[in-house]
């Protein structure tokens, strides 16, 4: 498994947290959102999932992956 931490702008509340976690899950990964630091810890199997897909899934929800 590969683990990355991204900074995501635009998350402000529990709904955002859930939306991001759900989007990542649907893209094939696992996400843990920390609203305070705006960081999302993402775990995925790099044999099956491309990180670009996860990034797109988060951005499709209206959030900005900045790093
Ligand atoms: Cu929100």
PDB file of C-alpha atoms in Angstrom, residues 1 7 9 11 15-16 30-31 33 38 43 45 49 51 56-57 63:
ATOM      1  CA  UNK A   1       0.000   0.000   0.000  1.00  0.00           C
ATOM      2  CA  UNK A   7      -3.185  19.384   1.373  1.00  0.00           C
ATOM      3  CA  UNK A   9      -8.270  23.543   0.212  1.00  0.00           C
ATOM      4  CA  UNK A  11     -12.868  21.775   3.364  1.00  0.00           C
ATOM      5  CA  UNK A  15     -19.862  17.474   5.408  1.00  0.00           C
ATOM      6  CA  UNK A  16     -16.723  18.345   3.459  1.00  0.00           C
ATOM      7  CA  UNK A  30      -8.953   5.220   1.842  1.00  0.00           C
ATOM      8  CA  UNK A  31      -8.861   8.746   3.163  1.00  0.00           C
ATOM      9  CA  UNK A  33      -9.269  13.991   6.645  1.00  0.00           C
ATOM     10  CA  UNK A  38      -6.513  20.659   5.852  1.00  0.00           C
ATOM     11  CA  UNK A  43      -3.863   5.086   1.351  1.00  0.00           C
ATOM     12  CA  UNK A  45      -2.889   0.099  -3.668  1.00  0.00           C
ATOM     13  CA  UNK A  49      -5.298   2.676  -8.323  1.00  0.00           C
ATOM     14  CA  UNK A  51      -3.356   8.644  -7.635  1.00  0.00           C
ATOM     15  CA  UNK A  56      -9.722  14.032  -9.740  1.00  0.00           C
ATOM     16  CA  UNK A  57     -12.371  12.519  -7.504  1.00  0.00           C
ATOM     17  CA  UNK A  63     -12.124  20.929  -3.450  1.00  0.00           C
TER      18      UNK A  63
END
